[in-house]
mmCIF file of C-alpha atoms in Angstrom:
data_model
loop_
_atom_site.group_PDB
_atom_site.id
_atom_site.type_symbol
_atom_site.label_atom_id
_atom_site.label_comp_id
_atom_site.label_asym_id
_atom_site.label_seq_id
_atom_site.Cartn_x
_atom_site.Cartn_y
_atom_site.Cartn_z
ATOM 1 C CA UNK A 1 -0.179 -0.140 0.141
ATOM 2 C CA UNK A 2 2.780 2.512 0.784
ATOM 3 C CA UNK A 3 4.499 1.273 -2.788
ATOM 4 C CA UNK A 4 1.286 2.776 -4.301
ATOM 5 C CA UNK A 5 1.096 6.041 -2.297
ATOM 6 C CA UNK A 6 4.689 6.717 -3.074
ATOM 7 C CA UNK A 7 3.784 5.928 -6.979
ATOM 8 C CA UNK A 8 0.864 8.095 -6.813
ATOM 9 C CA UNK A 9 2.766 11.090 -5.311
ATOM 10 C CA UNK A 10 5.808 10.695 -7.664
ATOM 11 C CA UNK A 11 3.187 10.719 -10.843
ATOM 12 C CA UNK A 12 1.641 13.848 -8.944
ATOM 13 C CA UNK A 13 4.655 15.806 -8.907
ATOM 14 C CA UNK A 14 6.030 14.600 -12.405
ATOM 15 C CA UNK A 15 3.564 16.085 -14.276
ATOM 16 C CA UNK A 16 3.672 20.248 -13.538
ATOM 17 C CA UNK A 17 0.973 22.074 -15.067
ATOM 18 C CA UNK A 18 0.104 25.828 -16.264
ATOM 19 C CA UNK A 19 -2.560 26.401 -18.886
ATOM 20 C CA UNK A 20 -2.646 29.372 -20.958
ATOM 21 C CA UNK A 21 -6.553 30.406 -21.420
ATOM 22 C CA UNK A 22 -6.575 33.735 -23.102
ATOM 23 C CA UNK A 23 -5.273 33.564 -25.908
ATOM 24 C CA UNK A 24 -5.995 29.720 -26.512
ATOM 25 C CA UNK A 25 -3.142 27.516 -25.727
ATOM 26 C CA UNK A 26 -1.446 25.304 -28.306
ATOM 27 C CA UNK A 27 -3.449 22.394 -28.773
ATOM 28 C CA UNK A 28 -6.238 21.549 -26.972
ATOM 29 C CA UNK A 29 -7.677 22.466 -23.329
ATOM 30 C CA UNK A 30 -8.838 18.977 -22.390
ATOM 31 C CA UNK A 31 -10.032 18.510 -18.515
ATOM 32 C CA UNK A 32 -8.223 22.237 -17.534
ATOM 33 C CA UNK A 33 -10.491 22.300 -14.582
ATOM 34 C CA UNK A 34 -9.255 19.198 -13.081
ATOM 35 C CA UNK A 35 -5.610 19.305 -11.522
ATOM 36 C CA UNK A 36 -3.107 17.865 -12.977
ATOM 37 C CA UNK A 37 -4.454 17.473 -16.710
ATOM 38 C CA UNK A 38 -1.698 16.586 -19.140
ATOM 39 C CA UNK A 39 -2.674 19.181 -21.524
ATOM 40 C CA UNK A 40 -0.952 21.900 -19.185
ATOM 41 C CA UNK A 41 1.848 19.451 -18.130
ATOM 42 C CA UNK A 42 4.326 20.667 -20.658
ATOM 43 C CA UNK A 43 7.959 20.359 -19.303
ATOM 44 C CA UNK A 44 10.263 21.212 -22.506
ATOM 45 C CA UNK A 45 10.671 24.584 -23.686
ATOM 46 C CA UNK A 46 9.722 26.370 -25.199
ATOM 47 C CA UNK A 47 6.470 25.307 -26.238
ATOM 48 C CA UNK A 48 6.387 21.578 -24.764
ATOM 49 C CA UNK A 49 7.185 20.572 -28.242
ATOM 50 C CA UNK A 50 3.907 21.421 -29.701
ATOM 51 C CA UNK A 51 4.301 22.875 -33.321
ATOM 52 C CA UNK A 52 3.512 26.343 -34.200
ATOM 53 C CA UNK A 53 -0.260 26.819 -35.075
ATOM 54 C CA UNK A 54 -1.905 29.319 -37.457
ATOM 55 C CA UNK A 55 -2.240 32.977 -35.179
ATOM 56 C CA UNK A 56 -6.059 32.860 -34.603
ATOM 57 C CA UNK A 57 -5.553 36.232 -32.791
ATOM 58 C CA UNK A 58 -4.168 39.690 -33.715
ATOM 59 C CA UNK A 59 -3.120 42.112 -31.281
ATOM 60 C CA UNK A 60 -2.091 45.633 -32.087
ATOM 61 C CA UNK A 61 1.727 46.001 -31.319
ATOM 62 C CA UNK A 62 2.695 48.497 -28.618
ATOM 63 C CA UNK A 63 -0.686 48.489 -27.247
ATOM 64 C CA UNK A 64 -1.843 47.032 -23.565
ATOM 65 C CA UNK A 65 -3.668 43.880 -23.288
ATOM 66 C CA UNK A 66 -4.657 41.236 -20.433
ATOM 67 C CA UNK A 67 -3.922 37.818 -20.643
ATOM 68 C CA UNK A 68 -5.244 34.687 -18.520
ATOM 69 C CA UNK A 69 -3.474 31.830 -17.481
ATOM 70 C CA UNK A 70 -4.424 29.146 -14.952
ATOM 71 C CA UNK A 71 -1.849 27.376 -12.054
ATOM 72 C CA UNK A 72 -3.412 23.907 -13.060
ATOM 73 C CA UNK A 73 -1.403 22.210 -10.563
ATOM 74 C CA UNK A 74 0.274 23.985 -7.278
ATOM 75 C CA UNK A 75 3.834 23.448 -6.933
ATOM 76 C CA UNK A 76 4.513 26.137 -4.263
ATOM 77 C CA UNK A 77 7.069 25.592 -1.617
ATOM 78 C CA UNK A 78 7.362 28.298 1.168
ATOM 79 C CA UNK A 79 11.127 27.967 1.567
ATOM 80 C CA UNK A 80 11.788 28.015 -2.640
ATOM 81 C CA UNK A 81 8.831 30.183 -3.944
ATOM 82 C CA UNK A 82 8.908 30.053 -7.913
ATOM 83 C CA UNK A 83 7.187 32.246 -10.464
ATOM 84 C CA UNK A 84 5.711 32.924 -13.575
ATOM 85 C CA UNK A 85 6.724 34.554 -16.439
ATOM 86 C CA UNK A 86 4.604 35.960 -19.277
ATOM 87 C CA UNK A 87 7.160 36.308 -22.312
ATOM 88 C CA UNK A 88 6.728 37.071 -25.959
ATOM 89 C CA UNK A 89 9.037 35.404 -28.536
ATOM 90 C CA UNK A 90 9.304 34.247 -31.761
ATOM 91 C CA UNK A 91 8.244 30.818 -33.158
ATOM 92 C CA UNK A 92 11.758 29.007 -32.160
ATOM 93 C CA UNK A 93 11.409 30.831 -28.901
ATOM 94 C CA UNK A 94 14.585 32.605 -29.430
ATOM 95 C CA UNK A 95 15.253 35.444 -27.322
ATOM 96 C CA UNK A 96 11.952 36.012 -25.305
ATOM 97 C CA UNK A 97 11.167 39.159 -23.705
ATOM 98 C CA UNK A 98 9.629 39.055 -20.133
ATOM 99 C CA UNK A 99 6.428 41.098 -20.383
ATOM 100 C CA UNK A 100 5.336 40.348 -16.557
ATOM 101 C CA UNK A 101 6.786 38.252 -13.670
ATOM 102 C CA UNK A 102 4.157 37.174 -11.044
ATOM 103 C CA UNK A 103 5.778 35.279 -7.817
ATOM 104 C CA UNK A 104 4.041 31.925 -6.776
ATOM 105 C CA UNK A 105 2.079 32.000 -3.903
ATOM 106 C CA UNK A 106 0.259 29.123 -2.072
ATOM 107 C CA UNK A 107 -2.664 29.941 -4.431
ATOM 108 C CA UNK A 108 -4.346 26.487 -4.936
ATOM 109 C CA UNK A 109 -4.466 24.249 -8.198
ATOM 110 C CA UNK A 110 -6.518 25.952 -10.617
ATOM 111 C CA UNK A 111 -6.068 29.596 -9.760
ATOM 112 C CA UNK A 112 -6.613 32.092 -12.661
ATOM 113 C CA UNK A 113 -4.218 34.878 -13.033
ATOM 114 C CA UNK A 114 -4.827 37.912 -15.276
ATOM 115 C CA UNK A 115 -1.998 40.070 -16.345
ATOM 116 C CA UNK A 116 -1.951 43.308 -18.052
ATOM 117 C CA UNK A 117 0.958 43.665 -20.196
ATOM 118 C CA UNK A 118 2.106 46.113 -23.065
ATOM 119 C CA UNK A 119 3.076 44.229 -26.189
ATOM 120 C CA UNK A 120 6.526 45.404 -27.913
ATOM 121 C CA UNK A 121 6.019 48.233 -30.374
ATOM 122 C CA UNK A 122 7.379 45.907 -33.671
ATOM 123 C CA UNK A 123 4.555 44.344 -35.790
ATOM 124 C CA UNK A 124 5.208 40.354 -36.473
ATOM 125 C CA UNK A 125 2.955 37.855 -38.238
ATOM 126 C CA UNK A 126 4.477 35.281 -36.092
ATOM 127 C CA UNK A 127 4.398 35.868 -32.400
ATOM 128 C CA UNK A 128 4.220 33.666 -29.469
ATOM 129 C CA UNK A 129 3.113 34.621 -26.244
ATOM 130 C CA UNK A 130 4.583 32.197 -23.504
ATOM 131 C CA UNK A 131 3.817 31.319 -19.908
ATOM 132 C CA UNK A 132 6.563 29.535 -17.844
ATOM 133 C CA UNK A 133 5.953 28.458 -14.347
ATOM 134 C CA UNK A 134 9.358 28.111 -12.612
ATOM 135 C CA UNK A 135 8.504 26.048 -9.695
ATOM 136 C CA UNK A 136 11.954 26.199 -7.866
ATOM 137 C CA UNK A 137 10.693 23.525 -6.064
ATOM 138 C CA UNK A 138 13.186 20.608 -5.113
ATOM 139 C CA UNK A 139 10.111 17.810 -4.982
ATOM 140 C CA UNK A 140 8.727 19.165 -8.620
ATOM 141 C CA UNK A 141 9.838 19.314 -11.835
ATOM 142 C CA UNK A 142 11.341 22.869 -12.639
ATOM 143 C CA UNK A 143 9.665 24.461 -15.279
ATOM 144 C CA UNK A 144 6.450 24.308 -17.375
ATOM 145 C CA UNK A 145 5.677 25.808 -20.752
ATOM 146 C CA UNK A 146 2.735 27.179 -22.549
ATOM 147 C CA UNK A 147 2.182 29.017 -25.653
ATOM 148 C CA UNK A 148 -0.122 30.522 -28.138
ATOM 149 C CA UNK A 149 0.561 31.886 -31.728
ATOM 150 C CA UNK A 150 -0.431 35.314 -32.195
ATOM 151 C CA UNK A 151 -0.015 38.226 -34.573
ATOM 152 C CA UNK A 152 1.130 41.623 -33.706
ATOM 153 C CA UNK A 153 -0.104 43.861 -36.501
#
């Protein structure tokens, strides 16, 4: 029985989770209202090995917008608080520009964050909005990623 409990705990920590709600993340948003869903467990940067999608949303370059993401599974450690970065980058993930950094707190799984950011002034037909969850938790994977393909017009 103890072995089963340990396996379940390891499985829970092996999947870190952040979902990008608005704009819609690459891929699906299956079961995003369930803590620990696999669609929000992308651990490889810059975008969890998900290929670019045709940008569905155009934002005005240099304008200020609100974006929403979800802490799908909480990995907060009071001795090592992590953080979320909201970045803008190109489709390769090269040279991300951090638009906002938010310190992680003990907010529970499924907490929504809405951030207001000013987008870069330079238009781009293929930009990527990226959210990174740096757990800084020695008992969890180090980083989780989520991306949305956008156009800066």
